[in-house]
mmCIF file of C-alpha atoms in Angstrom:
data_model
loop_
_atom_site.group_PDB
_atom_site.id
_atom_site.type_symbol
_atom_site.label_atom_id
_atom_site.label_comp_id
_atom_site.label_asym_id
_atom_site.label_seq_id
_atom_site.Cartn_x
_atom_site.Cartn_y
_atom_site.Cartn_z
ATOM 1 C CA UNK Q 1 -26.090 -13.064 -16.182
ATOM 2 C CA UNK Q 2 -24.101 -12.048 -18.944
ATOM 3 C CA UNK Q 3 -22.234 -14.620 -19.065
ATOM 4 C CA UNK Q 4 -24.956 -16.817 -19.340
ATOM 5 C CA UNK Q 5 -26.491 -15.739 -22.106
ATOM 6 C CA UNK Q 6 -22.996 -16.013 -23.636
ATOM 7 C CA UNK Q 7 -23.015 -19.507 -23.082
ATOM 8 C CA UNK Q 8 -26.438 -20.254 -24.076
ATOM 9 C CA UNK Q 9 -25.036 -18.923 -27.705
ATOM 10 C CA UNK Q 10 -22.086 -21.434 -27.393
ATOM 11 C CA UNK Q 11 -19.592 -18.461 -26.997
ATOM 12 C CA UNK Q 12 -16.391 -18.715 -24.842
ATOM 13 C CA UNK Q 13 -16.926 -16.295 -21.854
ATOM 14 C CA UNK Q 14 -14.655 -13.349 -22.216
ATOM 15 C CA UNK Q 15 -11.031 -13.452 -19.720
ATOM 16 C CA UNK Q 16 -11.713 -9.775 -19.301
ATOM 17 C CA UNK Q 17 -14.844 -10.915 -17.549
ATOM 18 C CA UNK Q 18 -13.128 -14.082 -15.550
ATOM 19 C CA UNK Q 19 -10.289 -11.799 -14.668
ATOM 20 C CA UNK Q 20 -12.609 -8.992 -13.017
ATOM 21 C CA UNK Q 21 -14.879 -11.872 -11.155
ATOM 22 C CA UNK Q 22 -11.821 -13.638 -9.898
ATOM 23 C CA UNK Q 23 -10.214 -10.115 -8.280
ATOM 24 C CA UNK Q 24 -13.185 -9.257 -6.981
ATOM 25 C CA UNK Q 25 -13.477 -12.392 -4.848
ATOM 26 C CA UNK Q 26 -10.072 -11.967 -4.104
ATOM 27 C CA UNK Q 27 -9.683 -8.422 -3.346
ATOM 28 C CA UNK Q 28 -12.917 -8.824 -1.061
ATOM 29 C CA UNK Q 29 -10.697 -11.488 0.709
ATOM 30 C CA UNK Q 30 -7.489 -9.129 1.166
ATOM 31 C CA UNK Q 31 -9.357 -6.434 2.170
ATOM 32 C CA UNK Q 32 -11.234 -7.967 5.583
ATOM 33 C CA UNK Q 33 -7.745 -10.326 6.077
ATOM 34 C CA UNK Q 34 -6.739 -8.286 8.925
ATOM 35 C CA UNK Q 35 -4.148 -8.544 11.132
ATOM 36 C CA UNK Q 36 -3.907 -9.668 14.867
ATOM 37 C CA UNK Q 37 -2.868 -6.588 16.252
ATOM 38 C CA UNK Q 38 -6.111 -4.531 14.375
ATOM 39 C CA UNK Q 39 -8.025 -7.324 15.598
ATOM 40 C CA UNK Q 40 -6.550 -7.120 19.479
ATOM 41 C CA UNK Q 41 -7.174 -3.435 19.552
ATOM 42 C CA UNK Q 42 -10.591 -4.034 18.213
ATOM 43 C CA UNK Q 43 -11.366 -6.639 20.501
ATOM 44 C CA UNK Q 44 -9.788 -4.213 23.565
ATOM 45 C CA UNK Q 45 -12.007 -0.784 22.175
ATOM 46 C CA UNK Q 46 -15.102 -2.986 21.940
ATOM 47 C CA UNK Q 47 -15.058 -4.246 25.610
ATOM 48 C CA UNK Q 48 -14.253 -0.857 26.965
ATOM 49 C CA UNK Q 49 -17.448 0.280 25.264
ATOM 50 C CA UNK Q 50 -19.669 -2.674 26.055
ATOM 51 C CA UNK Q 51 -18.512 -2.669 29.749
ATOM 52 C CA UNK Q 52 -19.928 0.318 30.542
ATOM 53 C CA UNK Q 53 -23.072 -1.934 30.594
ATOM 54 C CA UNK Q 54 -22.733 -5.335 31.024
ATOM 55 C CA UNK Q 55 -20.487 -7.439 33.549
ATOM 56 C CA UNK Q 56 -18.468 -9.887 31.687
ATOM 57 C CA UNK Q 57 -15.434 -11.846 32.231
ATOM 58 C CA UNK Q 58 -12.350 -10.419 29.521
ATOM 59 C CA UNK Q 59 -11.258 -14.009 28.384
ATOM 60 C CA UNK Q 60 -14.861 -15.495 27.980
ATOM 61 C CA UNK Q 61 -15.051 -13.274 24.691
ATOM 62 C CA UNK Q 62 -14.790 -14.391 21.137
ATOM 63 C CA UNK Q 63 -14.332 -12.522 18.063
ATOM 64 C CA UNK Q 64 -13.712 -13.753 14.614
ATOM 65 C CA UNK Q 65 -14.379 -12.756 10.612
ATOM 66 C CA UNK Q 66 -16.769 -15.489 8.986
ATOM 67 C CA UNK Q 67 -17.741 -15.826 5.187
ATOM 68 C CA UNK Q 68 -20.856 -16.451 3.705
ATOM 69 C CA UNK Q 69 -20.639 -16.354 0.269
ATOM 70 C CA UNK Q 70 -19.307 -13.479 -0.948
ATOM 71 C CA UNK Q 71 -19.749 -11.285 2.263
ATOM 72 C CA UNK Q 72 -17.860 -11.271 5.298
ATOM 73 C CA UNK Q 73 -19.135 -10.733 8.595
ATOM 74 C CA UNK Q 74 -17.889 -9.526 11.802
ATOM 75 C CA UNK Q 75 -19.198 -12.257 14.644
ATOM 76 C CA UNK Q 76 -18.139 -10.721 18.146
ATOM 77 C CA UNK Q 77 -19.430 -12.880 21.461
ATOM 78 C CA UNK Q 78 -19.476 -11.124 24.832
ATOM 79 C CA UNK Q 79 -21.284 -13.253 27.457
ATOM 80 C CA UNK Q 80 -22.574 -10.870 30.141
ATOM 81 C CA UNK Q 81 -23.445 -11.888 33.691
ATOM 82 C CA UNK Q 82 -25.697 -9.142 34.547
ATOM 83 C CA UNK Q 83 -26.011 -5.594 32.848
ATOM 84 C CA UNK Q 84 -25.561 -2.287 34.362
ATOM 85 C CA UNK Q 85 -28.797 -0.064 34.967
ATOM 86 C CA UNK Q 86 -27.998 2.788 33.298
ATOM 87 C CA UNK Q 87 -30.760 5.106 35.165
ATOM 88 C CA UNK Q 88 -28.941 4.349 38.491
ATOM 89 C CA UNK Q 89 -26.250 6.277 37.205
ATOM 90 C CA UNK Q 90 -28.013 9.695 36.329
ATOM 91 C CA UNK T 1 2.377 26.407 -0.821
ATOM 92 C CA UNK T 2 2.685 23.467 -3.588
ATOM 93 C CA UNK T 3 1.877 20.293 -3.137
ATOM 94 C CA UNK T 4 3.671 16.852 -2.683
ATOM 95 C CA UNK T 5 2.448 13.927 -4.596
ATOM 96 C CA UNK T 6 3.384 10.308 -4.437
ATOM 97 C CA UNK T 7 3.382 8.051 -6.929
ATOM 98 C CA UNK T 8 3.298 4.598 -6.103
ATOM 99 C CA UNK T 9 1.956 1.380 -7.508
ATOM 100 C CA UNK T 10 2.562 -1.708 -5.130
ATOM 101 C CA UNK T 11 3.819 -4.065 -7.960
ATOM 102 C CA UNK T 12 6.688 -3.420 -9.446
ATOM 103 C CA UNK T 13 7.068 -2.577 -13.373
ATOM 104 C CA UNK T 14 3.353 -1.070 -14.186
ATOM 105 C CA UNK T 15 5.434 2.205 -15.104
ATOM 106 C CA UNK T 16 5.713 4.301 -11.531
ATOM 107 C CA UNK T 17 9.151 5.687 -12.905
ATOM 108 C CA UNK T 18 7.909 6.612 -16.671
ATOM 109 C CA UNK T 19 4.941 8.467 -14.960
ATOM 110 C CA UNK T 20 7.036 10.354 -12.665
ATOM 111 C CA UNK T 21 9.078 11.379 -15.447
ATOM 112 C CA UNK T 22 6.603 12.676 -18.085
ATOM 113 C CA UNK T 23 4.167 14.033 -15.168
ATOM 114 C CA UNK T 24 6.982 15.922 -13.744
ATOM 115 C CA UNK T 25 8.071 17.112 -17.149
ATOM 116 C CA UNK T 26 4.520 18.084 -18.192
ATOM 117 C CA UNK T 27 3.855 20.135 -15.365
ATOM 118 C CA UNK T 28 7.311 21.774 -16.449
ATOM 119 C CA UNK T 29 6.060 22.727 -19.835
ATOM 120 C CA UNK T 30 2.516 24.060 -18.380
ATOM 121 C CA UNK T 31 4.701 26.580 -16.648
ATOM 122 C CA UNK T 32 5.014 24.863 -12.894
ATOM 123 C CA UNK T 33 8.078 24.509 -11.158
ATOM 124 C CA UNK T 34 8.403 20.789 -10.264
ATOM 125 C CA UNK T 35 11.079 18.513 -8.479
ATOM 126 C CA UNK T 36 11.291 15.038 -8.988
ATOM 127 C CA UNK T 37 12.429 13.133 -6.199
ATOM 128 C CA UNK T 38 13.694 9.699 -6.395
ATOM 129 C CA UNK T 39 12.680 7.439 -3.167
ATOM 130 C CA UNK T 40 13.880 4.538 -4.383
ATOM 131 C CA UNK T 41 17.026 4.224 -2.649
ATOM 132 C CA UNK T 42 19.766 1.388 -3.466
ATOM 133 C CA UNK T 43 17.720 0.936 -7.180
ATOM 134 C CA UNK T 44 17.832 4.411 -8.435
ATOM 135 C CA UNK T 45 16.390 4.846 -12.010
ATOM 136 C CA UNK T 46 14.388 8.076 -12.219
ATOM 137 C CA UNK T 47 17.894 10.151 -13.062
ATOM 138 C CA UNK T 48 18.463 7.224 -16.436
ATOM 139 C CA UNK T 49 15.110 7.589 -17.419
ATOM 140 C CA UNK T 50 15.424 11.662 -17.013
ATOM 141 C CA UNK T 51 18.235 11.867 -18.877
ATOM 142 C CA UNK T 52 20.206 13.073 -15.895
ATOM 143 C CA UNK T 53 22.419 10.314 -14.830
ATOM 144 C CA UNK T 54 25.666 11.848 -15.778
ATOM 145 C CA UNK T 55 24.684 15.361 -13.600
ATOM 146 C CA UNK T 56 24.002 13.573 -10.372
ATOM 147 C CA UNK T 57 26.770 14.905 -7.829
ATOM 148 C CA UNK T 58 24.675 14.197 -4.700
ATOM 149 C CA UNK T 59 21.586 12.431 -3.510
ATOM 150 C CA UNK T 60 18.911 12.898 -0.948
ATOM 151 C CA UNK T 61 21.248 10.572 1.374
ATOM 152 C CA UNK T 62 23.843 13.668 1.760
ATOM 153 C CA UNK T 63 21.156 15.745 2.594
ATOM 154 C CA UNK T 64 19.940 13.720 5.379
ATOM 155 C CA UNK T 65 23.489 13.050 6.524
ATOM 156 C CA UNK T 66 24.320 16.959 6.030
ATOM 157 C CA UNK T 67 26.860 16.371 3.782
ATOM 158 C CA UNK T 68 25.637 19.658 1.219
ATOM 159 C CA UNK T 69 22.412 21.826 1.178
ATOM 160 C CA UNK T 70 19.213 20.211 -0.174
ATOM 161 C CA UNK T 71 19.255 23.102 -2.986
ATOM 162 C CA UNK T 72 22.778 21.997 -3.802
ATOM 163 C CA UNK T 73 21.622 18.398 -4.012
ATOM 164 C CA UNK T 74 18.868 19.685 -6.580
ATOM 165 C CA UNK T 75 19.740 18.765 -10.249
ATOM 166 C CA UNK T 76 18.118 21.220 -12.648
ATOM 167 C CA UNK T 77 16.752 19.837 -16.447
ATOM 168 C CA UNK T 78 18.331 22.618 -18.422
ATOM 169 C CA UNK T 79 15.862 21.298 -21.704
ATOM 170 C CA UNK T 80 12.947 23.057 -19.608
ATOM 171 C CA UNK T 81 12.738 25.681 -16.899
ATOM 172 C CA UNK T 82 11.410 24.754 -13.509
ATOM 173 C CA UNK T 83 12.480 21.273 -13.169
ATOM 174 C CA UNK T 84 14.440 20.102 -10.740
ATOM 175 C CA UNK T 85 15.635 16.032 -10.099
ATOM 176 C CA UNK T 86 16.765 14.701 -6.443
ATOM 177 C CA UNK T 87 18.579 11.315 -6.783
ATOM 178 C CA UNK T 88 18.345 8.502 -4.163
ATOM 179 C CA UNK T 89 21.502 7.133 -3.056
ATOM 180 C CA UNK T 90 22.564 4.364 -4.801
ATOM 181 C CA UNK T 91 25.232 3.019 -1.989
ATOM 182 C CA UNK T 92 22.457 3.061 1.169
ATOM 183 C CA UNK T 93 19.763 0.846 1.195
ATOM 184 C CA UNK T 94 15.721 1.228 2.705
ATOM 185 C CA UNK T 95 16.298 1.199 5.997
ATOM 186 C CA UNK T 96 18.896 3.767 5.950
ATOM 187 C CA UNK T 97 16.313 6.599 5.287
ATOM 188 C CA UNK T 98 13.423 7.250 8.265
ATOM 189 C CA UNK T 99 10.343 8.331 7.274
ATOM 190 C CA UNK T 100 10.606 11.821 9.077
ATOM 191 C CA UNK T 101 13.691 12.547 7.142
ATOM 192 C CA UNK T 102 12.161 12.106 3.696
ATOM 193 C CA UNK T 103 8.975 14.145 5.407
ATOM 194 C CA UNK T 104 11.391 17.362 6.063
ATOM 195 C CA UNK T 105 12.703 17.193 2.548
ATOM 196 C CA UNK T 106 8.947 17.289 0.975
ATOM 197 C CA UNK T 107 8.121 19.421 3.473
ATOM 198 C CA UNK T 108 10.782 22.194 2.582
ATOM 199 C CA UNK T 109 10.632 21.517 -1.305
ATOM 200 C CA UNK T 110 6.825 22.549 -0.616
ATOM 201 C CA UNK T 111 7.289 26.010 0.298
ATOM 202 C CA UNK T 112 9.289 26.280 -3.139
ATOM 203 C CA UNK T 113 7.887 24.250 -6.063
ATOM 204 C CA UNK T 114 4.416 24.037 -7.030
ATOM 205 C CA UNK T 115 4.518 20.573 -7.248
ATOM 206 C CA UNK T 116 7.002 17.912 -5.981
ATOM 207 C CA UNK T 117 6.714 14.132 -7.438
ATOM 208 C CA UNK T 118 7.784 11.808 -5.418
ATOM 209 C CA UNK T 119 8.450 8.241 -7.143
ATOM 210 C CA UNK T 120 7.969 5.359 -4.993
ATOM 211 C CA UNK T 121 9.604 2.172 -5.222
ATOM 212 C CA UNK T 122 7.560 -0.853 -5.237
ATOM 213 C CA UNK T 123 6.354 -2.929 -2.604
ATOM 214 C CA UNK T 124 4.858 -2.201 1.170
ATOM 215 C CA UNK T 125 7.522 -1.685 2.911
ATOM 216 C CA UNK T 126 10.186 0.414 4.249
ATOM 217 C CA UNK T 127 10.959 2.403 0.828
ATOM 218 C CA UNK T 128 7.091 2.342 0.595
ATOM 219 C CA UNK T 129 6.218 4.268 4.042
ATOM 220 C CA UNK T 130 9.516 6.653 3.275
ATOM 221 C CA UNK T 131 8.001 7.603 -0.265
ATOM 222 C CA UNK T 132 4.801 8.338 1.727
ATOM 223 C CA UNK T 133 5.722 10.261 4.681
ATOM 224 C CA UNK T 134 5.530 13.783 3.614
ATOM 225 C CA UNK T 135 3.087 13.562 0.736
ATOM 226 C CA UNK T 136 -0.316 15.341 0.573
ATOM 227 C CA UNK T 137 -2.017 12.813 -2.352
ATOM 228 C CA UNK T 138 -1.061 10.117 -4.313
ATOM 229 C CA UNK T 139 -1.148 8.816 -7.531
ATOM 230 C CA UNK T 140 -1.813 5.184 -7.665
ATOM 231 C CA UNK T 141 -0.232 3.414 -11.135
ATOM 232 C CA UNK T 142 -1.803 0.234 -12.468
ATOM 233 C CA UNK T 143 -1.631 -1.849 -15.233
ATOM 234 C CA UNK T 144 -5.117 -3.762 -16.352
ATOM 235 C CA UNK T 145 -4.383 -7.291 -15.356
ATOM 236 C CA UNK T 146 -4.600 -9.066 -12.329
ATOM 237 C CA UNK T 147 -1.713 -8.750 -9.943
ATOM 238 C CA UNK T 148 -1.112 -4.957 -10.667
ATOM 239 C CA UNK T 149 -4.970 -4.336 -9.720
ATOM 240 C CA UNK T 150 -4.674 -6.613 -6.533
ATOM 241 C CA UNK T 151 -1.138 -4.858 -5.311
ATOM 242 C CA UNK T 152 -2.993 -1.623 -5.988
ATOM 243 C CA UNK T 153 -5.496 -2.311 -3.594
ATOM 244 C CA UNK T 154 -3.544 -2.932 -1.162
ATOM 245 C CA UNK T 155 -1.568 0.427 -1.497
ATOM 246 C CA UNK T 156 -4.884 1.861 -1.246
ATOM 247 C CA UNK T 157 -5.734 0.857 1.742
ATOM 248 C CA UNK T 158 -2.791 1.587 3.052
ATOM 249 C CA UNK T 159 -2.573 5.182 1.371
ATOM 250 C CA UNK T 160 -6.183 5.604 3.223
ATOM 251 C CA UNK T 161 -5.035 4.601 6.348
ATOM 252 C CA UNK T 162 -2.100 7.578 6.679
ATOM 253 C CA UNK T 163 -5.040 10.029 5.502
ATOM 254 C CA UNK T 164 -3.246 10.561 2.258
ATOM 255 C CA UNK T 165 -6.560 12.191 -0.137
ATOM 256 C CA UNK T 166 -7.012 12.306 -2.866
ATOM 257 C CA UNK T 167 -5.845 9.109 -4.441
ATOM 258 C CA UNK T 168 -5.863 8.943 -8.149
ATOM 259 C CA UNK T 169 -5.607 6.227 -10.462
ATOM 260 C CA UNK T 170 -3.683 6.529 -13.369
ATOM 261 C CA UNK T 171 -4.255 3.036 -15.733
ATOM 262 C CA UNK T 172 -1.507 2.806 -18.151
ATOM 263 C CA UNK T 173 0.039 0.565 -21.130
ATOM 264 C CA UNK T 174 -3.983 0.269 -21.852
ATOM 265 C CA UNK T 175 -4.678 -2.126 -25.187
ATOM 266 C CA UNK T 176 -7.510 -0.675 -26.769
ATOM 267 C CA UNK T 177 -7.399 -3.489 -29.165
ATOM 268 C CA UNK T 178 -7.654 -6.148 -26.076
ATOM 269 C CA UNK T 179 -10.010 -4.105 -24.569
ATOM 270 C CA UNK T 180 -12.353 -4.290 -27.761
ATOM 271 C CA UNK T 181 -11.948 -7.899 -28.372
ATOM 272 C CA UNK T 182 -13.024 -8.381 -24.288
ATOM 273 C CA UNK T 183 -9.346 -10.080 -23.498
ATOM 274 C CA UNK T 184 -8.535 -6.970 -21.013
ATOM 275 C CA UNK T 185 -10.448 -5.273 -18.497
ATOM 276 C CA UNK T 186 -11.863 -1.717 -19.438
ATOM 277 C CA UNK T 187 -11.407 0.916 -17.564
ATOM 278 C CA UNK T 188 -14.895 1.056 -16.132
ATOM 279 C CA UNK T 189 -14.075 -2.933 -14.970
ATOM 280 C CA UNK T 190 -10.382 -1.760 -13.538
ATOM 281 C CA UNK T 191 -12.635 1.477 -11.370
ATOM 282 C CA UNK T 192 -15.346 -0.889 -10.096
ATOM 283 C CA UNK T 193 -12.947 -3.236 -8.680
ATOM 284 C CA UNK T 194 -10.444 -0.051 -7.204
ATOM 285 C CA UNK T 195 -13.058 2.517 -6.233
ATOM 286 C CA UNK T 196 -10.747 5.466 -6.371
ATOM 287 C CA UNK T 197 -10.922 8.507 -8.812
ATOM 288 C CA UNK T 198 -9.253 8.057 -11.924
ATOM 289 C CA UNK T 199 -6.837 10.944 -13.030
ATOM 290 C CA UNK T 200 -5.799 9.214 -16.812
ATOM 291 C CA UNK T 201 -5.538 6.213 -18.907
ATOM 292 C CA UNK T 202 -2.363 5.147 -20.963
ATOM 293 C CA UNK T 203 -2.363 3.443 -23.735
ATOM 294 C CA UNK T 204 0.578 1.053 -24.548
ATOM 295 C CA UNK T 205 3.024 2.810 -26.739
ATOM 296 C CA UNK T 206 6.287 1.971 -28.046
ATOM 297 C CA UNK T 207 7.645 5.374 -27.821
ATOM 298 C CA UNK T 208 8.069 5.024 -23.984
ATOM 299 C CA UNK T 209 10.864 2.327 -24.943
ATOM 300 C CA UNK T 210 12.779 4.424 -27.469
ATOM 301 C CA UNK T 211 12.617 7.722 -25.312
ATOM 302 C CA UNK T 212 13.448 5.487 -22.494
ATOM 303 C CA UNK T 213 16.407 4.539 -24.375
ATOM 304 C CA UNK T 214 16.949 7.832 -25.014
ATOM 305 C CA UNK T 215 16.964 9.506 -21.929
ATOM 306 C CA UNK T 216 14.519 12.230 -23.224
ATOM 307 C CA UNK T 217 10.489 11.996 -21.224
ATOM 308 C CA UNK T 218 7.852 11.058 -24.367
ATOM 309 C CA UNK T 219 6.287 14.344 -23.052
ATOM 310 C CA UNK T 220 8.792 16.520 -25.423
ATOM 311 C CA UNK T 221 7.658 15.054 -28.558
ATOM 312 C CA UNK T 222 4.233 15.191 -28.180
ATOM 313 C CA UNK T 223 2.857 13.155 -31.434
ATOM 314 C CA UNK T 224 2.355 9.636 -29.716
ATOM 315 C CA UNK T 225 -0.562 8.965 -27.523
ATOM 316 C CA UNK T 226 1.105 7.975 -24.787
ATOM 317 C CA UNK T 227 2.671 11.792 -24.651
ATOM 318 C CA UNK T 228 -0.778 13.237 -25.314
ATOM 319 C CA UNK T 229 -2.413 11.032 -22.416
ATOM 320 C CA UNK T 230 0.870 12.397 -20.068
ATOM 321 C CA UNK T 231 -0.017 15.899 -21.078
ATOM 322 C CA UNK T 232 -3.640 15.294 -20.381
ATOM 323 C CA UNK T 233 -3.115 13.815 -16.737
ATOM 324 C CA UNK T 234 -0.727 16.918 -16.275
ATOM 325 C CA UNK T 235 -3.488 19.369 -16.590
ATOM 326 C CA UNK T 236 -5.697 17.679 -14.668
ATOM 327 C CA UNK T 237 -3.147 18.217 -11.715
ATOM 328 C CA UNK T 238 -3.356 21.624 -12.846
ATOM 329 C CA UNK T 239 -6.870 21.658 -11.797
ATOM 330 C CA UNK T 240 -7.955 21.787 -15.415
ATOM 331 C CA UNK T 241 -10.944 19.578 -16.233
ATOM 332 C CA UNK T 242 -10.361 17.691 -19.069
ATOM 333 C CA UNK T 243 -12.481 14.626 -19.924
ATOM 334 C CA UNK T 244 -10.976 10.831 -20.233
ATOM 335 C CA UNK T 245 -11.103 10.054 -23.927
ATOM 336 C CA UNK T 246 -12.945 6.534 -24.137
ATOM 337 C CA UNK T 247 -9.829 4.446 -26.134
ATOM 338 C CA UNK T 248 -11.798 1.391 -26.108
ATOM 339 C CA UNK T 249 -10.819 0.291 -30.277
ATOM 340 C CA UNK T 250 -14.187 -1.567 -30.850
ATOM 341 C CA UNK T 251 -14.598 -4.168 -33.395
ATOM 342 C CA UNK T 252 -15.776 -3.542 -37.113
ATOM 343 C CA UNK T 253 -19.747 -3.953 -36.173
ATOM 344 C CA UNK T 254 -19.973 -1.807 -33.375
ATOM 345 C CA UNK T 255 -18.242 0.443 -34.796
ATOM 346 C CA UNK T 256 -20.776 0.405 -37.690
ATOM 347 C CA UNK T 257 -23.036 0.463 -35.237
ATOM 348 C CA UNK T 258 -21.844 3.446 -33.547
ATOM 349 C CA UNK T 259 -21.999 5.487 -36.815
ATOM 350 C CA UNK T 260 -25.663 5.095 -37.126
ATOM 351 C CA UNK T 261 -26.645 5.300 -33.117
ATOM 352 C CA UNK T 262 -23.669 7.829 -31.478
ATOM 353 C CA UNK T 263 -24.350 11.545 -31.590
ATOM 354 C CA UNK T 264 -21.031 12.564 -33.347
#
């Protein structure tokens, strides 16, 4: 927005400004970049938890970190074959 | 019980050694005892910028190998009481040091001094995770451009990961002329981007080069701003609550601006 009206006014958008929008992006980046062992333990926590109620076969799951725009979002697929009735077990 | 601060940065040359000095020697004139302890082994430079370098007989590297007592590896600043300097070896390299050993040496320097420093070297690594081990909360050095801000994030997240709290942010070798004239991030740009607390702000200030040359911390001669922004950070440690001067040099209109709007 700012910078906008900057420009409307002919001015030359201030670095200070270009610098903070560029590390932002870029710091957003580093930050969700994680590693493969974070993600394997992840990946190993989450099925322990989700197979106390579904069925589903370990290497039929998929997890990955997409981007859309400037957010990143954690997209985990378990495919279950049946779920476990959890008022059997009471 | 004191308390064991780290002082790290990521990048290398934001000023992780200067701070370490003038903190350190700050806290000494406010009356605390301190030790400053050098974790930057195989690139010492905390003793040359002290003033020290010709009084260093041994190094935390004979303590470890048991080569003298860690309060006979202590060297004490004789211009101030309370201060105390342990050298890092400068014949040993990173990987020489574990992380435990450098965690019993803050650990017993805690039950004595109010407040040990411990200066970090730069990077992630080895020298990184030994300047970390035994320290309670850090201080997180940054200069306001790009690659110091994005290397400080990243020794955030790893300071937050260890448990390591608080984490302040100390932004130094600030321009308030760059800053009014919009060619450097303020330090309300540099906090939105880190997230952290901050403790201080430096501005840029030739005297650290000439008392640097000297051998003698800024912090004695306490005229130049950069002393007087040391002295102010020190308190703060202290537990004294001192408010961040704004140092932002704005130009000629707002200024005249300012004169007629800002309660004075």
């Amino acid at each position: 927005m700012n910078l906008s009206i900057k420009q409307l006014f002919g001015r030359k958008p201030k670095s200070s400004n270009i610098a903070k929008q560029r590390l932002k992006l870029v710091i957003t980046q580093d930050r969700v970049d994680v590693d493969d062992r974070f993600m394997t333990r992840l990946h190993h926590e989450l099925a322990e938890v989700l197979a106390k109620y579904f069925e589903f076969s370990a290497n039929s799951v998929k997890m990955n970190l997409k981007q859309e725009g400037n957010s990143y979002i954690l997209v985990a697929d378990f495919p279950y074959t049946k779920f476990h009735d959890m008022s059997m077990r009471r | 019980m004191g308390k064991v601060i780290v002082v790290t940065s990521g990048k290398g040359g934001v000023g992780k050694t200067t701070s370490t000095a003038n903190l350190g020697t700050a806290l000494a004139l406010l009356g605390k005892s301190v030790v400053l302890v050098d974790a930057d082994v195989g690139l010492r430079n905390l003793d040359i910028v002290m003033g020290l370098e010709s009084r260093v007989v041994y190094t935390s590297m004979d303590v470890i190998e048991k080569q003298c007592e860690l309060n006979k590896a202590l060297v004490r600043d004789r211009r101030v009481d309370g201060l105390m300097l342990l050298a890092a070896s400068q014949k040993n390299n990173k990987d020489d040091m574990q992380p435990e050993q450098m965690k019993a040496i803050c650990d017993k320097l805690r039950t004595t001094y109010d407040f040990t420093l411990v200066d970090s070297p730069a990077g992630i690594e080895r020298g990184f995770r030994n300047a970390s081990a035994g320290a309670d909360e850090a201080i997180v050095v940054t200069t306001p451009d790009v690659s110091a801000i994005r290397d400080a994030d990243r020794i955030i997240g790893l300071l937050q990961n260890v448990e390591i709290e608080p984490i302040n942010l100390v932004i130094n070798r600030f321009s308030p002329q760059l800053v009014g004239n919009g060619s450097m991030m303020d330090q309300a740009d540099v906090l939105d981007i880190l997230n952290i607390d901050l403790i201080g702000v430096v501005p840029e200030d030739s005297a650290v080069i000439t008392s640097t040359n000297r051998g003698i911390p800024l912090v004695y001669e306490d005229g130049s701003p950069g002393a007087q922004a040391y002295m102010r950070i020190a308190r703060r440690l202290t537990g004294q609550r001192i408010p961040i001067p704004d140092l932002e040099q704005k130009g000629l209109f707002s200024n005249i601006l300012n004169w007629f709007t800002k309660k004075r």
